[in-house]
Amino acid sequence: MLFLPTGSAMEPGFMQQSLEQCDDELHDLILKEKQRQMRGLEMIASENFTSLAVTQCLGTCLTNKYSEGYPGQRSALFLNCRNGIEGEIKK
């Protein structure tokens, strides 16, 4: 028997809601952290800022994909990664 989870994740339209609509507390915490980072100087290399373009890419449907290996050398299991591969080899 299949049991589906209950709660807000199963509500119609959930996948189209913004973070602010889904979890306003987490949204506010992220905004506060962004403000803190903008006012201070981060001296830890691993905590450097990402560019706007990189941040925008990280929030796309490409993060739903998984593949292993190098472009052009992947097995048939990863053929559904065509658009992502084109982005990898774009010059």
Coordinates of C-alpha atoms in Angstrom, one line a residue:
M1 CA 0.0 0.0 0.0
L2 CA 1.3 3.5 -0.9
F3 CA 1.1 6.2 1.8
L4 CA 1.4 9.8 0.7
P5 CA 2.6 12.4 3.1
T6 CA 0.1 14.9 4.3
G7 CA 0.6 18.6 5.0
S8 CA 1.4 21.7 3.1
A9 CA 3.7 19.9 0.5
M10 CA 0.6 18.1 -0.8
E11 CA -1.5 21.2 -1.2
P12 CA -2.4 22.2 -4.8
G13 CA 0.0 24.7 -6.2
F14 CA 2.7 24.1 -3.6
M15 CA 5.4 23.6 -6.2
Q16 CA 4.6 27.1 -7.7
Q17 CA 4.8 28.9 -4.4
S18 CA 7.7 31.2 -3.5
L19 CA 9.9 30.6 -0.5
E20 CA 8.2 33.5 1.2
Q21 CA 4.8 31.9 0.7
C22 CA 6.0 28.5 1.9
D23 CA 8.1 29.5 4.8
D24 CA 8.2 33.2 5.6
E25 CA 10.4 32.6 8.7
L26 CA 13.1 31.0 6.6
H27 CA 12.7 33.7 3.9
D28 CA 13.2 36.4 6.6
L29 CA 16.3 34.6 8.0
I30 CA 17.9 34.5 4.5
L31 CA 17.2 38.2 4.0
K32 CA 18.8 39.0 7.4
E33 CA 21.9 36.9 6.5
K34 CA 22.2 38.6 3.1
Q35 CA 22.0 42.0 4.8
R36 CA 24.7 40.9 7.3
Q37 CA 27.0 39.8 4.5
M38 CA 26.5 43.1 2.6
R39 CA 27.4 45.2 5.7
G40 CA 30.5 43.2 6.6
L41 CA 33.8 42.0 5.2
E42 CA 34.1 38.2 4.8
M43 CA 37.7 37.2 5.3
I44 CA 37.2 33.4 4.8
A45 CA 37.9 32.4 1.2
S46 CA 35.3 29.7 1.2
E47 CA 32.6 32.3 2.1
N48 CA 33.2 34.6 -0.8
F49 CA 30.2 36.0 -2.7
T50 CA 28.9 34.5 -5.8
S51 CA 28.0 36.6 -8.8
L52 CA 24.4 37.4 -9.6
A53 CA 24.7 35.1 -12.7
V54 CA 25.9 32.2 -10.7
T55 CA 23.2 32.7 -8.1
Q56 CA 20.6 32.7 -10.8
C57 CA 21.9 29.5 -12.3
L58 CA 21.8 27.7 -8.9
G59 CA 18.1 28.4 -8.7
T60 CA 17.1 26.8 -12.1
C61 CA 15.8 23.4 -13.2
L62 CA 19.4 22.4 -14.0
T63 CA 19.8 21.6 -10.3
N64 CA 17.3 18.8 -10.8
K65 CA 19.7 16.9 -13.0
Y66 CA 22.4 14.4 -12.1
S67 CA 25.2 13.0 -14.3
E68 CA 28.7 11.6 -13.9
G69 CA 31.7 11.8 -16.1
Y70 CA 32.8 14.3 -18.7
P71 CA 30.6 15.8 -21.5
G72 CA 30.7 13.4 -24.5
Q73 CA 31.9 10.5 -22.4
R74 CA 28.8 9.7 -20.3
S75 CA 26.9 6.4 -20.5
A76 CA 23.4 6.1 -22.0
L77 CA 22.0 6.5 -18.5
F78 CA 22.7 10.2 -18.7
L79 CA 21.3 11.0 -22.2
N80 CA 18.6 13.1 -20.7
C81 CA 21.2 15.6 -19.7
R82 CA 21.6 17.1 -23.2
N83 CA 20.7 20.7 -22.3
G84 CA 23.0 20.6 -19.2
I85 CA 25.9 19.2 -21.3
E86 CA 25.5 22.0 -23.9
G87 CA 25.8 24.5 -21.0
E88 CA 29.0 22.7 -19.7
I89 CA 30.8 22.9 -23.1
K90 CA 29.6 26.4 -24.1
K91 CA 32.6 28.6 -24.6

